[in-house]
Coordinates of C-alpha atoms in Angstrom, one line a residue:
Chain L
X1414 CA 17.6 27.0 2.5
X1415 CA 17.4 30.7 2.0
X1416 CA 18.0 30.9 -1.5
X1417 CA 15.7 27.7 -2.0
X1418 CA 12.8 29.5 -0.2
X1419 CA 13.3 33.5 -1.9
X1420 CA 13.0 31.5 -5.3
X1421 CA 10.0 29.5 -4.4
X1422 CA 8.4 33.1 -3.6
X1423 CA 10.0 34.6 -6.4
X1424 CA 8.3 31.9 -8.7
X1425 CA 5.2 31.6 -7.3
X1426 CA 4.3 35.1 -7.3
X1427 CA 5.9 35.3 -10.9
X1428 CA 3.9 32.1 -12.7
X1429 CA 0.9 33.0 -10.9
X1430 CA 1.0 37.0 -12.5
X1431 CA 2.3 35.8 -15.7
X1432 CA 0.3 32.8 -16.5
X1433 CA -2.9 33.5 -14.3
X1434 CA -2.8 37.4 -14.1
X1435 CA -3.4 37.0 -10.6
X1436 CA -1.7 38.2 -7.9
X1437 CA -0.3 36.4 -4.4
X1438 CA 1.2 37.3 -1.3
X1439 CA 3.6 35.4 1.0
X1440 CA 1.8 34.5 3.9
X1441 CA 3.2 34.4 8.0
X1442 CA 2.2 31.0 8.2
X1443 CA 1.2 27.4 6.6
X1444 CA -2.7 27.8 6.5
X1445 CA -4.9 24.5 6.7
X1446 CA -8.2 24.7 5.0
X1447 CA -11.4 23.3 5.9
X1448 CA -12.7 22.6 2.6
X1449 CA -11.5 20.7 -0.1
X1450 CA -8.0 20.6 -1.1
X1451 CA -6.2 19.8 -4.6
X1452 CA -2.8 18.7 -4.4
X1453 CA -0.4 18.4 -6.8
X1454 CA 3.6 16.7 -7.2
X1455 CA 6.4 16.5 -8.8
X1456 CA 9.1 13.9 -8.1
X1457 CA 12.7 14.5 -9.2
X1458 CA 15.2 12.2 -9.4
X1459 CA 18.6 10.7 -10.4
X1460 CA 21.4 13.5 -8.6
X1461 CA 19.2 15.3 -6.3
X1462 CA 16.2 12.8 -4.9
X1463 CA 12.7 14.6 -3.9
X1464 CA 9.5 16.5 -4.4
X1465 CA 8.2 19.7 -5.4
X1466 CA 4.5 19.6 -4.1
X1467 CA 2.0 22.8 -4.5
X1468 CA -1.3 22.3 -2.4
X1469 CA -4.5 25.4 -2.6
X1470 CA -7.8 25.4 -1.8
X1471 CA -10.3 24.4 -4.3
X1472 CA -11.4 28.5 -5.0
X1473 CA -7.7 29.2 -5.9
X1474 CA -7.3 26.0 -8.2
X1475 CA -10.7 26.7 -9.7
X1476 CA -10.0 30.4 -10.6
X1477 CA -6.8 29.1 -12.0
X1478 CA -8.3 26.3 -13.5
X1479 CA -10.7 28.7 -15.4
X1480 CA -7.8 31.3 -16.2
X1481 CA -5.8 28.6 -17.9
X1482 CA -8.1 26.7 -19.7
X1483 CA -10.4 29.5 -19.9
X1484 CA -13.8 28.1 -19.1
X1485 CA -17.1 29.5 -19.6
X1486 CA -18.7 26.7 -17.5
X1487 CA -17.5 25.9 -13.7
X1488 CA -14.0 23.8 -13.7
X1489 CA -14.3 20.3 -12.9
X1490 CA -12.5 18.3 -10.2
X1491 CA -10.4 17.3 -13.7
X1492 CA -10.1 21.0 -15.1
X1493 CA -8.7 21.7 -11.2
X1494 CA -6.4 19.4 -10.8
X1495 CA -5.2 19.7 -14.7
X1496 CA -4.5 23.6 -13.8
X1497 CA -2.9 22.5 -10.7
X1498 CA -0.5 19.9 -12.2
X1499 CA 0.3 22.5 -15.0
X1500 CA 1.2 25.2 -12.1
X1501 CA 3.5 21.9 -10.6
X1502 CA 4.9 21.3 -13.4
X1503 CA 6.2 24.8 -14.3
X1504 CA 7.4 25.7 -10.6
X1505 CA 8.9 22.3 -10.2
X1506 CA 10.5 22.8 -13.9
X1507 CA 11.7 25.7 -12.7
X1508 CA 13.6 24.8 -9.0
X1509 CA 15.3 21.6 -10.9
X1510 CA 17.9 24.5 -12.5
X1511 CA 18.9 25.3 -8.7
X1512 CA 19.1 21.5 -7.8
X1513 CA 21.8 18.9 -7.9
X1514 CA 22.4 18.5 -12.0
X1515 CA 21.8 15.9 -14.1
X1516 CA 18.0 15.7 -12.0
X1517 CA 14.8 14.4 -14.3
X1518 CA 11.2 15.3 -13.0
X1519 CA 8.4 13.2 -13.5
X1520 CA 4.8 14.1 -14.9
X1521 CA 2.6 16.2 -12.2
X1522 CA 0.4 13.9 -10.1
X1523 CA -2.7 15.5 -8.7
X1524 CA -5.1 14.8 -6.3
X1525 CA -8.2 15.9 -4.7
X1526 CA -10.8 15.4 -2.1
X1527 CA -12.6 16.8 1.0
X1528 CA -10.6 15.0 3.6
X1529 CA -7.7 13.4 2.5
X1530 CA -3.3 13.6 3.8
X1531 CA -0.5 12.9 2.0
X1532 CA 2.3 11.2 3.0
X1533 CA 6.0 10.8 1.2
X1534 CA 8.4 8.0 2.5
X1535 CA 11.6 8.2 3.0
X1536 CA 11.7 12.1 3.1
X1537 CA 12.0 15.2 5.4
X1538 CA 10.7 18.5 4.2
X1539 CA 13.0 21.1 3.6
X1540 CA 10.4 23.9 3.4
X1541 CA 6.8 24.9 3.1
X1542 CA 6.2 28.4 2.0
X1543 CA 3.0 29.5 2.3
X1544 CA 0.8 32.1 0.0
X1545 CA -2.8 33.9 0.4
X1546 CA -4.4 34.9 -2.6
X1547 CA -8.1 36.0 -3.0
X1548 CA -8.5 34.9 0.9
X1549 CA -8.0 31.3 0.1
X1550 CA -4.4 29.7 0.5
X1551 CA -1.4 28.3 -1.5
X1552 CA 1.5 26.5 -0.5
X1553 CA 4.5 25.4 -2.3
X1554 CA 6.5 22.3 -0.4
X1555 CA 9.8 20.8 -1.1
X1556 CA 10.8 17.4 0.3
X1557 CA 14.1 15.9 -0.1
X1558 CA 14.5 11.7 -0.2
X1559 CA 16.8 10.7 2.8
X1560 CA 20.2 9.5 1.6
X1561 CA 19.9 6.5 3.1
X1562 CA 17.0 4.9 1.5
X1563 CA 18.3 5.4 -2.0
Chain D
X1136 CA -18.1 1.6 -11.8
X1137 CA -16.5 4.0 -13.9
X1138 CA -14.5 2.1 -16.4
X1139 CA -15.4 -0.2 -19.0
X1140 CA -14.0 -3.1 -20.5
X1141 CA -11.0 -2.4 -23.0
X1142 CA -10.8 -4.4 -26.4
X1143 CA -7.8 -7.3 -25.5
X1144 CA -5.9 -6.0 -28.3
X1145 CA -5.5 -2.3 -27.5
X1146 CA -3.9 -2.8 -24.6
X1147 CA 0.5 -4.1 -24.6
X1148 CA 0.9 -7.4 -22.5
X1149 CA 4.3 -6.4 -22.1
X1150 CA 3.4 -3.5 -20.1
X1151 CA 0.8 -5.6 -17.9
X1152 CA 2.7 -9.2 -17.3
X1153 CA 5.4 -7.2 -15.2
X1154 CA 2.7 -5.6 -12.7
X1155 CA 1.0 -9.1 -12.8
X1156 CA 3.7 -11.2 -11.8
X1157 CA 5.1 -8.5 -9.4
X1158 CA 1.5 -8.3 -7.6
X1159 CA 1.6 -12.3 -7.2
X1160 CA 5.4 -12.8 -6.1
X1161 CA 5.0 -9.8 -3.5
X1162 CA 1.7 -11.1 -2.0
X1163 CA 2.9 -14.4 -1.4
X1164 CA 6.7 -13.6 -0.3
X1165 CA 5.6 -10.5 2.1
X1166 CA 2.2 -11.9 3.1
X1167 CA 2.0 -15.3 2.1
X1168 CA -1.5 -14.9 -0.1
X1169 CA -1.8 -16.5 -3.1
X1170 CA -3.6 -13.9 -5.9
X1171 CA -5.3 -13.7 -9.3
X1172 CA -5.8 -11.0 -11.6
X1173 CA -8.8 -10.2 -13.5
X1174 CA -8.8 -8.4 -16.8
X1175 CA -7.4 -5.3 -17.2
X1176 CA -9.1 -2.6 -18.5
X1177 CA -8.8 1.3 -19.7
X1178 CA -10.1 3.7 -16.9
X1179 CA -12.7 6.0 -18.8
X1180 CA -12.4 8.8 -15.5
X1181 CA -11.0 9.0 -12.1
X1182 CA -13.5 7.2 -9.5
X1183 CA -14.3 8.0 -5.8
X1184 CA -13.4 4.5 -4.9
X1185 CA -10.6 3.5 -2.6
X1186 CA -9.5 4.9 1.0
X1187 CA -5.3 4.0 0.5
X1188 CA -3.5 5.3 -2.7
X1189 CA 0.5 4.2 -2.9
X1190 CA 1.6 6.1 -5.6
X1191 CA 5.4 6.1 -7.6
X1192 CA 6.0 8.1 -10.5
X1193 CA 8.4 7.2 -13.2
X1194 CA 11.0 9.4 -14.8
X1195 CA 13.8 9.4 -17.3
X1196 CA 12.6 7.1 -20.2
X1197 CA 9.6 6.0 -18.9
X1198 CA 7.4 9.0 -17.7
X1199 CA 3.8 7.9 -15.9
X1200 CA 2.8 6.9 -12.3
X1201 CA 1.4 3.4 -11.3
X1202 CA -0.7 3.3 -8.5
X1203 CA -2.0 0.4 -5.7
X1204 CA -5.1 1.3 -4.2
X1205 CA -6.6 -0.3 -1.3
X1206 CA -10.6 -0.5 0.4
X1207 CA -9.5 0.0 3.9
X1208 CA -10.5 -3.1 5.3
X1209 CA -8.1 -4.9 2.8
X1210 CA -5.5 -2.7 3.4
X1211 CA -5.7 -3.5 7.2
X1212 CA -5.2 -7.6 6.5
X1213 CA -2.8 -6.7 4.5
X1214 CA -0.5 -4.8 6.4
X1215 CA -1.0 -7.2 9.5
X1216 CA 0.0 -9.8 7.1
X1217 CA 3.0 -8.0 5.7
X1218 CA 4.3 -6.3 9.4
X1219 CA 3.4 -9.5 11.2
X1220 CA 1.2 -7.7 13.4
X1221 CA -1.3 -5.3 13.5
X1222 CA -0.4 -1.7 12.9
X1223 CA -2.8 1.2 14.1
X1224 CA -4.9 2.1 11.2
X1225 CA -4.1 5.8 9.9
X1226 CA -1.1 6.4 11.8
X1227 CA 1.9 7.3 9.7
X1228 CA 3.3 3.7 10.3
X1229 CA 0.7 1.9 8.7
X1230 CA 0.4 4.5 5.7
X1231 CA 4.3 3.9 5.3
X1232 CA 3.4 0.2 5.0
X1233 CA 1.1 0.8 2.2
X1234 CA 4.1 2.8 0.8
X1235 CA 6.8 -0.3 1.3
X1236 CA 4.1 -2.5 -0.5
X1237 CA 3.9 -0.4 -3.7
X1238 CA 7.6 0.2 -3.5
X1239 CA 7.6 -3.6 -4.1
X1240 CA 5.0 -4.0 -6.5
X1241 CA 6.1 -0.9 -8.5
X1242 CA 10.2 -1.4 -8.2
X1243 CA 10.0 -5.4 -9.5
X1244 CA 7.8 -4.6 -12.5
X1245 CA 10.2 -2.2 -13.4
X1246 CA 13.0 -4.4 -13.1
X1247 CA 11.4 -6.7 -14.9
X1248 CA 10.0 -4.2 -17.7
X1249 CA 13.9 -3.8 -18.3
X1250 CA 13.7 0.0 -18.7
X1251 CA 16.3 2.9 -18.3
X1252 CA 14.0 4.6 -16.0
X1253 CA 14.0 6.0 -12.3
X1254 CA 11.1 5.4 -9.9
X1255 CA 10.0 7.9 -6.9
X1256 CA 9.7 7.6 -3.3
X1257 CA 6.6 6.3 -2.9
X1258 CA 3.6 9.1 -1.9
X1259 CA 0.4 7.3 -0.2
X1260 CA -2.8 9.2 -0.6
X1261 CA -4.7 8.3 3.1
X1262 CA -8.6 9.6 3.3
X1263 CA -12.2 7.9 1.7
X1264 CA -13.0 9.5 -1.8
X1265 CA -9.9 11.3 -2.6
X1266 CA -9.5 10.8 -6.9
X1267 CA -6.0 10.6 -8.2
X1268 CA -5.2 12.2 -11.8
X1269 CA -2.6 11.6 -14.2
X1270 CA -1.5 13.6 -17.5
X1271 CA -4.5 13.0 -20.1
X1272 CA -2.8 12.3 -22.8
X1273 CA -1.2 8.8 -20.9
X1274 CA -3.9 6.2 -20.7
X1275 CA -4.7 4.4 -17.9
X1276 CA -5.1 0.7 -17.5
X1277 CA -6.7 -0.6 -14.5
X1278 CA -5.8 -4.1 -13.2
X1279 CA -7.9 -5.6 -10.7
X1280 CA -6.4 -7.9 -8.0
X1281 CA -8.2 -10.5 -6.4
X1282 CA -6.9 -12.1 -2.7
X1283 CA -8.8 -13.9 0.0
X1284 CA -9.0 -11.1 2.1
X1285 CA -10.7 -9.0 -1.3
X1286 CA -9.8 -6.7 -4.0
X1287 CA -7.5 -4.0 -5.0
X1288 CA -6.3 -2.5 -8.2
X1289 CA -3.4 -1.4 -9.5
X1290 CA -3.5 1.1 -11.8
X1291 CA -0.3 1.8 -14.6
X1292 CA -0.3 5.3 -16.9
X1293 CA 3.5 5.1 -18.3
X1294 CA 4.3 5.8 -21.7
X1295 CA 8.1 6.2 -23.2
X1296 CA 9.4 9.8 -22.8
X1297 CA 10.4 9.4 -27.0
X1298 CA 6.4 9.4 -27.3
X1299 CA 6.4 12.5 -25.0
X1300 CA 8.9 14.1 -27.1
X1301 CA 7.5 13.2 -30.4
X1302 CA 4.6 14.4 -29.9

C-alpha cells in the first residue's frame, strides 16, 4: 500500500508539472467540494481487477482543460471532462506497470455534474490520496474488484 | 432532445441485436416485463437527462463503455421488480441493483457479440443531471427501451481496439 500511494503522489505531482505546468501538493486529508465535480475512470482488467479513478473540482479541471487543449474561450463541460479523462488515462497508464501483469485498461470514462456519487460494485478502495492545487482539490483513488465476484 | 435520428444504414446491426435481445431476455427473466425497442440512433452530445447511470467499460479487443440509464421513477419499479421488494431509493443497495441490472444487460450482449474482450465492474452514476462522456472519436448509439413502467436507454460506444490501433 505504501509503494502504491508514494507513486500515486509521485505521478500526480509529476503529469500535472509536465503536462499542465502546474504545480500540486499532497493534501492531509480527502476534501469534498461543494461545487461541481468532474470525475473521471479507468477500469483494468484481466490479472489485476479494478479502478484508477481521479476526481477535482470543476476550477482545477477547467485550468487543465484550458492548458491541454489550449483554449482561448472558457472550457466546456466536454473540454473538462476530455482533459480530465486524458489526466485518467496517463496516471492510470502509468500504475498498470506496478500492477498484477498481463492487466488491459479501458478508455477513460468521465463524468460531471453539481450533485452527483459514484458507486463501483464489487470493490473496496485501497486508497484515496488527496491533492490541493490553486485552492481547489484533486484526488486520485484506486479500487480493487473483490476476488470473489470475478 | 439532443440526438437526432441516424440514417438505418450507418449504424452495424450486429452491434445493436446483442443489446436488444439482452434488454428483452433480462427484463422478463429478472422482472418479468415484456419490452420493445425503438430505433436506435447516434447521440449528437451528452444530455442532462437521466437520474441512474450503470455504466461497464470494455477492454482487450473491444474498447468502449455501454451504458443503462434510468428516470428515477422507472428505476424504482424496476428494482422492486428485480429484488422482489422495495429497496430504499439512493441507498447503496438500490444503486448496487442498478449495477447487477447492467451487469446483466452488458455481460449477455457480450456473450452474444462473441468477442475476446473483458468487461468492468459495473460503476453506477446516482444524482439528477449528471452527463456521462466517452472518448470522441467512438460514436455513440443510443437505444431507447420501452416497458410498461416507461423508458430507458441504453447507450453502446465500443469500437475494436485494431481500429484504435490503426488509427
Amino acid at each position: 500500500m505504501d509503494e502504491l500511494n508514494s507513486e500515486i503522489r509521485r505521478l500526480t505531482l509529476r503529469v500535472w508539472d509536465e503536462v499542465l505546468s502546474t504545480k500540486v501538493e499532497v493534501a492531509e486529508t480527502v476534501p469534498t467540494s461543494a461545487g461541481p465535480v468532474v470525475y473521471s475512470c479507468v477500469h483494468i482488467s484481466d490479472a489485476w481487477n479494478g479502478v484508477v479513478a481521479l476526481s477535482c473540482g470543476e476550477r482545477v479541471s477547467g485550468k487543465a482543460a484550458a492548458r491541454m487543449f489550449q483554449l482561448k474561450a472558457n472550457p466546456t463541460t466536454v473540454d473538462l471532462q476530455d482533459a480530465l479523462g486524458e489526466l485518467t488515462n496517463m496516471i492510470g497508464g502509468i500504475l498498470k506497470a506496478i500492477l498484477p501483469q498481463p492487466s488491459r485498461p479501458s478508455l477513460p470514462t468521465s463524468i460531471a455534474g453539481r450533485d452527483f456519487s459514484v458507486r463501483f460494485l464489487h470493490s473496496r478502495v485501497l486508497t484515496a490520496v488527496p491533492f490541493r492545487c490553486d485552492g481547489d482539490f484533486i484526488t486520485v483513488a484506486v479500487l480493487q474488484r473483490h476476488a470473489a465476484s470475478l | 432532445m439532443s440526438d437526432t435520428q441516424a440514417k438505418p444504414n450507418l449504424i452495424d446491426p450486429k452491434l445493436i441485436v446483442p443489446f436488444v435481445n439482452s434488454v428483452r431476455h433480462v427484463l422478463r427473466s429478472t422482472a418479468g416485463w415484456e419490452s420493445t425497442i425503438d430505433k436506435p440512433r447516434y447521440k449528437q452530445n451528452p444530455g442532462l437527462e437521466y437520474d441512474y447511470s450503470g455504466i461497464i467499460s470494455f477492454s482487450g479487443t473491444v474498447l468502449g463503455t455501454a451504458v443503462v440509464s434510468f428516470h428515477r421513477e422507472l428505476a424504482i419499479a424496476l428494482v422492486t421488480a428485480f429484488a422482489g421488494c422495495e429497496l430504499p431509493v439512493d441507498t447503496p443497495d438500490f444503486a448496487d441493483a442498478i449495477g447487477e441490472l447492467t451487469n446483466l444487460i452488458v455481460g449477455a450482449a457480450k456473450t452474444e457479440l462473441g468477442m475476446n474482450a473483458s468487461i468492468s465492474i459495473p460503476s453506477v452514476i446516482v444524482g439528477r443531471g449528471h452527463i456521462v462522456v466517452r472518448p470522441s472519436d467512438i460514436p455513440c448509439i443510443v437505444v431507447p427501451c420501452k416497458t410498461p413502467a416507461g423508458e430507458f436507454a441504453v447507450e453502446i460506444s465500443i469500437k475494436s481496439a485494431a481500429a484504435t490501433k490503426a488509427a
